[in-house]
Structures are given as structure tokens and as C-alpha cells.
GROMACS .gro file of C-alpha atoms in nm:
model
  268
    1UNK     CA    1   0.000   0.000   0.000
    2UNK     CA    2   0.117   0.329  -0.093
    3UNK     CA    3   0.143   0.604   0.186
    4UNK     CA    4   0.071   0.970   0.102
    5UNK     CA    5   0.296   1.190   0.202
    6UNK     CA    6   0.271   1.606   0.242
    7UNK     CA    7   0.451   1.794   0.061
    8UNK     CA    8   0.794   1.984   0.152
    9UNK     CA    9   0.674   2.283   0.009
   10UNK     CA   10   0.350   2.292   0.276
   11UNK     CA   11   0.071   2.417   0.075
   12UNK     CA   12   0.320   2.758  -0.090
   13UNK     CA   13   0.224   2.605  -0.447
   14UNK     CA   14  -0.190   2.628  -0.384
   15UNK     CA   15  -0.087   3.056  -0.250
   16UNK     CA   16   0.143   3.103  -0.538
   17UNK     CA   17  -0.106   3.300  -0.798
   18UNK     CA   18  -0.362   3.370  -0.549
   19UNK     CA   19  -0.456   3.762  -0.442
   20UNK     CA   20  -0.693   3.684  -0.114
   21UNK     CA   21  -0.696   3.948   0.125
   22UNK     CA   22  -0.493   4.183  -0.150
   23UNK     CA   23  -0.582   4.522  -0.286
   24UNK     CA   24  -0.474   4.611  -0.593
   25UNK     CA   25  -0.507   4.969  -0.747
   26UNK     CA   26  -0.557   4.952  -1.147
   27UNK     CA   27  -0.462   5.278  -1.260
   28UNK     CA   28  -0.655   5.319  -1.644
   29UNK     CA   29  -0.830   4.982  -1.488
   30UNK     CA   30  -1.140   5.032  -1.757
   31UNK     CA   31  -0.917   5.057  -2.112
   32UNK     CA   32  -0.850   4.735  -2.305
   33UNK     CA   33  -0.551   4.586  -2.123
   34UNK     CA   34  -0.633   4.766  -1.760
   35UNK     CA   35  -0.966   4.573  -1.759
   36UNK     CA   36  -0.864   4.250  -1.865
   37UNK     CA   37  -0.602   4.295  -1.573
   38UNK     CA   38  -0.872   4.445  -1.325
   39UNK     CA   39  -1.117   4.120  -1.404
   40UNK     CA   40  -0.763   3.897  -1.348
   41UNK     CA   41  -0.669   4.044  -1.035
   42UNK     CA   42  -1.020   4.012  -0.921
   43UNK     CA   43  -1.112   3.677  -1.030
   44UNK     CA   44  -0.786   3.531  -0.828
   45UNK     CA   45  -0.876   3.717  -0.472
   46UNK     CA   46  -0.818   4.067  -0.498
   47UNK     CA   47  -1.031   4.334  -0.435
   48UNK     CA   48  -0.940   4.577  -0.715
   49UNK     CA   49  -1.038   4.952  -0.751
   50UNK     CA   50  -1.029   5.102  -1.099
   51UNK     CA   51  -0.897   5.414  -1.127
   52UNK     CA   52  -0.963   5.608  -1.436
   53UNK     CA   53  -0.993   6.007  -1.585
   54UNK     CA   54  -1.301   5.780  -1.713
   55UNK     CA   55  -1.554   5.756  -1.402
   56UNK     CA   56  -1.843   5.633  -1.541
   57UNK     CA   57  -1.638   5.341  -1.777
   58UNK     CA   58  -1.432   5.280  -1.405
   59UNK     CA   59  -1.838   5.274  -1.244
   60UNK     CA   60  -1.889   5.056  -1.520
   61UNK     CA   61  -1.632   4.782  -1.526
   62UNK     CA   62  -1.643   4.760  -1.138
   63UNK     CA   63  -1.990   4.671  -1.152
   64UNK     CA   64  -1.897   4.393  -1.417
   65UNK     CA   65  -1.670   4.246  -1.147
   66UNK     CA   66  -1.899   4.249  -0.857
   67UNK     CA   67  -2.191   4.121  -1.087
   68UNK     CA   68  -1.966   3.797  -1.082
   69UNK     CA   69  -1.927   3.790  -0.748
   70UNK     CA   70  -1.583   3.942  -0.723
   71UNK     CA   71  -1.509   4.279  -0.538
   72UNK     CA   72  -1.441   4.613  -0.712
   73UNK     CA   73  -1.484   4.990  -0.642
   74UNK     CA   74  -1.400   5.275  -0.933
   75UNK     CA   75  -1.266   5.584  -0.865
   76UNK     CA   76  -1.177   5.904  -1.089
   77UNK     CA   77  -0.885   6.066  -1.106
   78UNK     CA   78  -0.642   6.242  -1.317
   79UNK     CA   79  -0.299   6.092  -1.341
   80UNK     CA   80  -0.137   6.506  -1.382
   81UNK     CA   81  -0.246   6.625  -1.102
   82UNK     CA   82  -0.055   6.535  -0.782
   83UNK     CA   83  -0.320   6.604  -0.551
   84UNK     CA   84  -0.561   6.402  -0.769
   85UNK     CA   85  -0.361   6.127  -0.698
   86UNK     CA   86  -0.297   6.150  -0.346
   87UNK     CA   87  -0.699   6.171  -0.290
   88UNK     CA   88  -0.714   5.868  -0.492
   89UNK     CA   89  -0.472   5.684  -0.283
   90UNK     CA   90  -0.611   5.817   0.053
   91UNK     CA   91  -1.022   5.733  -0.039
   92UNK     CA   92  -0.853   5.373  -0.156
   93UNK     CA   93  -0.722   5.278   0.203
   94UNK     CA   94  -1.023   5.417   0.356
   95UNK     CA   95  -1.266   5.191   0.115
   96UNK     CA   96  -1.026   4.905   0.174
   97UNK     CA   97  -0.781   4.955   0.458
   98UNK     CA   98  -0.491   4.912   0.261
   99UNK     CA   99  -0.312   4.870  -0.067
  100UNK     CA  100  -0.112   4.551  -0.139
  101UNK     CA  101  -0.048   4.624  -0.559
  102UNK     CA  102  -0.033   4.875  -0.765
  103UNK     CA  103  -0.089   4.823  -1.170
  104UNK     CA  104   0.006   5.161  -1.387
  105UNK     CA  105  -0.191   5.115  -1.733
  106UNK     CA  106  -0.193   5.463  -1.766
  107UNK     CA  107  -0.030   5.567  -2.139
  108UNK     CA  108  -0.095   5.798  -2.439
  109UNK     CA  109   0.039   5.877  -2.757
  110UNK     CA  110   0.087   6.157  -3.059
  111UNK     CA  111   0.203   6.059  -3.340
  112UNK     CA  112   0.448   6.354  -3.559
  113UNK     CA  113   0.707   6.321  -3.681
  114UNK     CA  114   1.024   6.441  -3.448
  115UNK     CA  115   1.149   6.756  -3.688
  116UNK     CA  116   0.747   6.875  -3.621
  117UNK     CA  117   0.670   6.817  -3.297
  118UNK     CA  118   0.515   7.031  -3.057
  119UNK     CA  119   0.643   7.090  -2.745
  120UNK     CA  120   0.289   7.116  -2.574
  121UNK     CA  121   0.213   6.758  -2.729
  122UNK     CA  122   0.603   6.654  -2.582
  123UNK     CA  123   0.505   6.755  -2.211
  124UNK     CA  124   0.168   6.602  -2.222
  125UNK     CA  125   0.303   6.286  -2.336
  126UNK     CA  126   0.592   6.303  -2.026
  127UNK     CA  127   0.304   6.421  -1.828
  128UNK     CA  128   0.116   6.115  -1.854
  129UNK     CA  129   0.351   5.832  -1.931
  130UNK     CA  130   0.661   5.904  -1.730
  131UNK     CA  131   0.594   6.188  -1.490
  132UNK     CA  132   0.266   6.050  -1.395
  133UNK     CA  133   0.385   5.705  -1.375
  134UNK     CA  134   0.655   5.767  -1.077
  135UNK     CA  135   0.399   6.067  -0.912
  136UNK     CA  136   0.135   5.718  -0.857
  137UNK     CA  137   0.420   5.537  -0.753
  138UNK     CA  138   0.537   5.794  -0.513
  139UNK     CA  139   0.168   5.833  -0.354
  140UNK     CA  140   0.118   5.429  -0.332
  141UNK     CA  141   0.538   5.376  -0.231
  142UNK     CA  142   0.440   5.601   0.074
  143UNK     CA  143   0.118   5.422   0.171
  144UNK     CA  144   0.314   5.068   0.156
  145UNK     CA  145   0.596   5.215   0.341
  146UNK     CA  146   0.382   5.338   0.597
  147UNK     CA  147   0.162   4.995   0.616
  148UNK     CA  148   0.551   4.805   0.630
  149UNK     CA  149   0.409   4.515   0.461
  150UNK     CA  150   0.570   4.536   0.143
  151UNK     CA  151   0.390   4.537  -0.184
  152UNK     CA  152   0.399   4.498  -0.580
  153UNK     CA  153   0.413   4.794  -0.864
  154UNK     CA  154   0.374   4.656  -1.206
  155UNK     CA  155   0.388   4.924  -1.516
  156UNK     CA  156   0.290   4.911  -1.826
  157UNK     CA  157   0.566   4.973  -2.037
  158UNK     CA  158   0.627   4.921  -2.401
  159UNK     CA  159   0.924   4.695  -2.680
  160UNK     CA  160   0.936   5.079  -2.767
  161UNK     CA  161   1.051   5.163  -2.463
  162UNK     CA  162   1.426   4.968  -2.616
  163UNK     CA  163   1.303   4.962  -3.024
  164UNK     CA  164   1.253   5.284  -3.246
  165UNK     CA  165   1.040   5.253  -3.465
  166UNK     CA  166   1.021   5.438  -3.868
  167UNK     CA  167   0.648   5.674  -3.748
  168UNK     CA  168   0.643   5.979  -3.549
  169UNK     CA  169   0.673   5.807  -3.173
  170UNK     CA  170   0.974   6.019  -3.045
  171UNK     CA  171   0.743   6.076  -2.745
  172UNK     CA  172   0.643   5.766  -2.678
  173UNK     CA  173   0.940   5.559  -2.721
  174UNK     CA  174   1.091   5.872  -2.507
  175UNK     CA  175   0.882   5.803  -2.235
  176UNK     CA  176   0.845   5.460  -2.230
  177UNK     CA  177   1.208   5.425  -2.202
  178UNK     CA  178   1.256   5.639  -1.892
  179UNK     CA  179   0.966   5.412  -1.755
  180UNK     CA  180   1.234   5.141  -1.751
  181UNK     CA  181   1.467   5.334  -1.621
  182UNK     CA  182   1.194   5.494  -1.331
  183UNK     CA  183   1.149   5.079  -1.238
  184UNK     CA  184   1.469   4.999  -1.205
  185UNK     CA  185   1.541   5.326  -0.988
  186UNK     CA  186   1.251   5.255  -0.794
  187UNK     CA  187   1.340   4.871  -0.761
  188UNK     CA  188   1.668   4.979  -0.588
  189UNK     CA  189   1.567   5.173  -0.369
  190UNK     CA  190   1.232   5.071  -0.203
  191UNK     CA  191   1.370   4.706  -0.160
  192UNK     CA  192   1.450   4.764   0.179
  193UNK     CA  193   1.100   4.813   0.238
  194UNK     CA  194   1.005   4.442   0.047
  195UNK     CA  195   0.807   4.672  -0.225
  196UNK     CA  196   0.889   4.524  -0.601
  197UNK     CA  197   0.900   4.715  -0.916
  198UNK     CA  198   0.900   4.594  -1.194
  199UNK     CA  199   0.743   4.669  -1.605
  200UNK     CA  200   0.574   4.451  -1.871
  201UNK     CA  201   0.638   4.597  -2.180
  202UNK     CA  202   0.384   4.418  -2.492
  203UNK     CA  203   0.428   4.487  -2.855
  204UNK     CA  204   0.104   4.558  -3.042
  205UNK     CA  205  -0.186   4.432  -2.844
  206UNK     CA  206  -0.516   4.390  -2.972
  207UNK     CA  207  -0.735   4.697  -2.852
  208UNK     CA  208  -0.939   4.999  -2.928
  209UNK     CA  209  -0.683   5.264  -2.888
  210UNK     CA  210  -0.448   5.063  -3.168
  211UNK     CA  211  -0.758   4.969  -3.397
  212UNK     CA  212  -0.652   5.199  -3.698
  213UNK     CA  213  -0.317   5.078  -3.680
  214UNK     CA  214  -0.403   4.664  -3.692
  215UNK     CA  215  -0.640   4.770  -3.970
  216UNK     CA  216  -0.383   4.943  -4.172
  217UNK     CA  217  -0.310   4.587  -4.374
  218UNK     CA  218  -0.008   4.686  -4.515
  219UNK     CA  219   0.112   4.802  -4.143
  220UNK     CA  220  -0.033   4.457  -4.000
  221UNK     CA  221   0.152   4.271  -4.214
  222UNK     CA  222   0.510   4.442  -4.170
  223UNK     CA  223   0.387   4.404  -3.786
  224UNK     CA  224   0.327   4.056  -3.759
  225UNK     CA  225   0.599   3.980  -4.042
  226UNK     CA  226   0.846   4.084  -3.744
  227UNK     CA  227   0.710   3.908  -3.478
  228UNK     CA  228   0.839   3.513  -3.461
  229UNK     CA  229   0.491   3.364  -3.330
  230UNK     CA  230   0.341   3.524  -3.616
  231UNK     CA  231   0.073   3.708  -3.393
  232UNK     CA  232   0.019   4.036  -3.235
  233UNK     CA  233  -0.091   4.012  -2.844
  234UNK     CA  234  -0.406   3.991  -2.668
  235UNK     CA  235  -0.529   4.177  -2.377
  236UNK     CA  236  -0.503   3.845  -2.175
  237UNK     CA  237  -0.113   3.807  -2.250
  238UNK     CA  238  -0.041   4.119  -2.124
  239UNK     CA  239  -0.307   4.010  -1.811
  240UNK     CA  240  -0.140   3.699  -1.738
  241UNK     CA  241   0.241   3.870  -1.747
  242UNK     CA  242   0.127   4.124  -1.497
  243UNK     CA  243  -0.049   3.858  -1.314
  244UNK     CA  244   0.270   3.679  -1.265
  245UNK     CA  245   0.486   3.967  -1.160
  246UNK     CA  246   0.172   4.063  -0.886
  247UNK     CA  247   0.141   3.755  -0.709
  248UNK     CA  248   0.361   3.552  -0.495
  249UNK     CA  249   0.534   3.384  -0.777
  250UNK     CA  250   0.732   3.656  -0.835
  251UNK     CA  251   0.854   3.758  -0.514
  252UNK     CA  252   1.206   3.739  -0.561
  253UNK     CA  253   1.178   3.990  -0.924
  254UNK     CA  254   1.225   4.327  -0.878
  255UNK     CA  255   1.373   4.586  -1.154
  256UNK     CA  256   1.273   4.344  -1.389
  257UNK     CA  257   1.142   4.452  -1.755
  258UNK     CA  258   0.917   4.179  -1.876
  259UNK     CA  259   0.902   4.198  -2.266
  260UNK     CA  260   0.573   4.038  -2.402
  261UNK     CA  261   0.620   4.012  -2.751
  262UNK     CA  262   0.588   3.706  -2.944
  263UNK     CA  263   1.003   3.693  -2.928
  264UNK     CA  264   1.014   4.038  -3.149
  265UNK     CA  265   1.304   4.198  -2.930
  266UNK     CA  266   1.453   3.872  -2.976
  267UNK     CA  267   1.500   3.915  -3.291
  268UNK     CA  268   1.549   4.262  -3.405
   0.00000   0.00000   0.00000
């Protein structure tokens, strides 16, 4: 007769994607990829609150989560104003108590070309992607150092962020690439407090914002020409990558850039 024996791992395997008891702040938690992350998060434990410029999409997709059963709130805000980010942060721990994760979906883009570009459309692009990236960081770094229990921030970067690319994106490849920089910074030096940082950065992923682009055939097919699984991305890819770098499993990864990419900055 075989005798079952327990594990030496306990039960660490059955905890190792899970989010019970977590809060997780989803900052642009209603767009394509921030609510396929905000139903993730929630589905494995979490209670999530979407915050968005876009209150009544956050109201929205919040009340799509707890219609399953799942917990949610939505909150506005807007991710240039400081203070609009420190209320955001404050009415999150008093809805929730605290705040275990923060996910940074936040982005934007103009397109010129770099010999035409406007300066007003340069700092609105910084103001969005990079500036308001570390300013959320900043208010929810501050909140996890004062709750000394550690905690997870997970941006949304971009292959741009280490790629140029032959269109009008000096902004956004700009921007995204100080966002690497900001999580490796950030990585360094909140460690001491057990807070991660780290960046998924997708190619092309299937959404509304990047429509015109996928249906720009002669575009699609120098797109997916360069990518070696011969796809561009989902929302769920990007989910399950920030999913990963959120949960227990990835404890031990900070300053980490995750590229998900179908193996394109493999091969360029």
C-alpha cells in the first residue's frame, strides 16, 4: 500500500497566484488591457479599484466584477495632477484599509514626426507616461511604506521603450524608455521596504486605442511579419504577465522589464 505523504513545500504552491486578502489599485483599470487585468486580479482574490480620468467606464467595469461575485470599487482621477492622486490613494485605504499592488496602465500617444513636434504635445506625453507614472508610484510607495508590509508595482511599459520605430513616436518611445529606467530606480531603492518594481512591456496588443493601426493591412503585415509567433498580443497576454509579476510567484523579481512580444526583441 502506498502512503501519502505532504509535501515539503506545505501548501506555498496552492498561495502562489492567489490575491486573497490583497488590494490592488488599477490605474486606467477600464481601457483594453487595464480591464482585462482588473477582471484577473479580481477573479484570483483581490479586491481591485479602478482608477480612471473615465468615471463612469471605471463605475462601469467595477460593476462587471462584482456582478460575478468578485469585489471592485472605481474611482476618478487624473494621473497630472498630484493632488488628484494623493486623494485617490487616501479614499482607496479608507474603502479598503490598505493597498497591497499597484498596476500603472496609464499611457498615451501623438504621433508627428520628431522635426514637427510640438512641445505642448512633448510635455503632455511626459506628463502622462513618465511623470505621472513615478507621481502614482510615489503616492502608493508612501502608503506601503507606511503599512511596512511590502507590496507589488507593475507598469505598463512598451518593446518601444528599447526599439525605435520608422512613425512619429519620439514621445512615446521617449517616455516609455525612462519608464524602464523609473522601475529599475525605484526597484533599488524601495527594496528595503520588500516593495517590487518591476514593467511589462507588450508589442502591439489587440485593442481599441491601436484599432486603426491593426487595420492598416499593409502596417499589419510588416507588424506581424516581425514578430516570430506570427501574432500580435491579446489583452489576456499582457493580463497573465502582470499577473505573474503581482502575485507571490514573483517575489524574488524586482527591476525586472518583462518583454511580451511574441520573441520580437529577440529578434530585431
Amino acid at each position: 500500500m502506498q502512503t501519502k505523504t505532504s509535501s515539503p513545500f506545505g501548501d506555498v504552491f496552492d498561495k502562489l497566484f492567489r490575491f486573497d486578502g490583497k488590494v490592488a489599485i488599477v490605474a486606467g483599470g477600464c481601457g483594453g488591457i487595464g480591464s482585462a487585468i482588473s477582471h484577473g486580479l479580481a477573479h484570483m482574490g483581490a479586491t481591485v479599484i479602478i482608477a480612471d480620468h473615465r468615471e463612469e467606464q471605471a463605475c462601469e467595469c467595477a460593476e462587471s466584477i462584482v456582478n460575478l461575485g468578485r469585489s471592485a470599487h472605481a474611482i476618478g482621477f487624473e494621473i497630472t495632477q498630484p493632488e488628484s492622486i494623493s486623494a485617490m490613494v487616501k479614499e482607496s485605504v479608507e474603502l479598503t484599509g490598505h493597498v497591497d499592488i499597484l498596476v500603472n496602465c496609464v499611457g498615451m500617444h501623438i504621433e508627428r514626426p520628431a522635426e514637427d513636434y510640438l512641445l505642448e504635445d512633448w510635455d503632455l506625453v511626459n506628463n502622462v507616461n513618465l511623470r505621472g507614472a513615478f507621481l502614482l508610484s510615489q503616492a502608493v510607495g508612501r502608503q506601503m511604506i507606511q503599512q511596512g508590509t511590502g507590496g507589488k508595482h507593475i507598469h505598463i511599459s512598451s518593446v518601444r521603450s528599447v526599439l525605435g520605430l520608422r512613425r512619429g513616436y519620439i514621445s512615446y518611445c521617449v517616455t516609455k524608455g525612462g519608464m524602464n529606467m523609473l522601475v529599475k530606480q525605484l526597484a533599488t531603492e524601495w527594496a528595503k521596504y520588500n516593495i517590487t518594481v518591476n514593467a511589462v512591456a507588450p508589442t502591439f496588443i489587440r485593442t481599441e486605442l491601436v484599432k486603426h493601426y491593426l487595420e492598416d493591412r499593409e502596417f499589419y503585415n510588416g507588424l506581424v511579419g516581425r514578430i516570430p509567433l506570427g501574432r500580435v498580443g491579446e489583452t489576456v497576454d499582457v493580463a497573465g504577465a502582470t499577473l505573474f509579476l503581482a502575485s507571490p510567484a514573483a517575489d524574488f523579481i524586482t527591476g525586472h522589464i518583462l518583454m511580451v512580444d511574441g520573441g520580437v526583441t529577440a529578434s530585431q
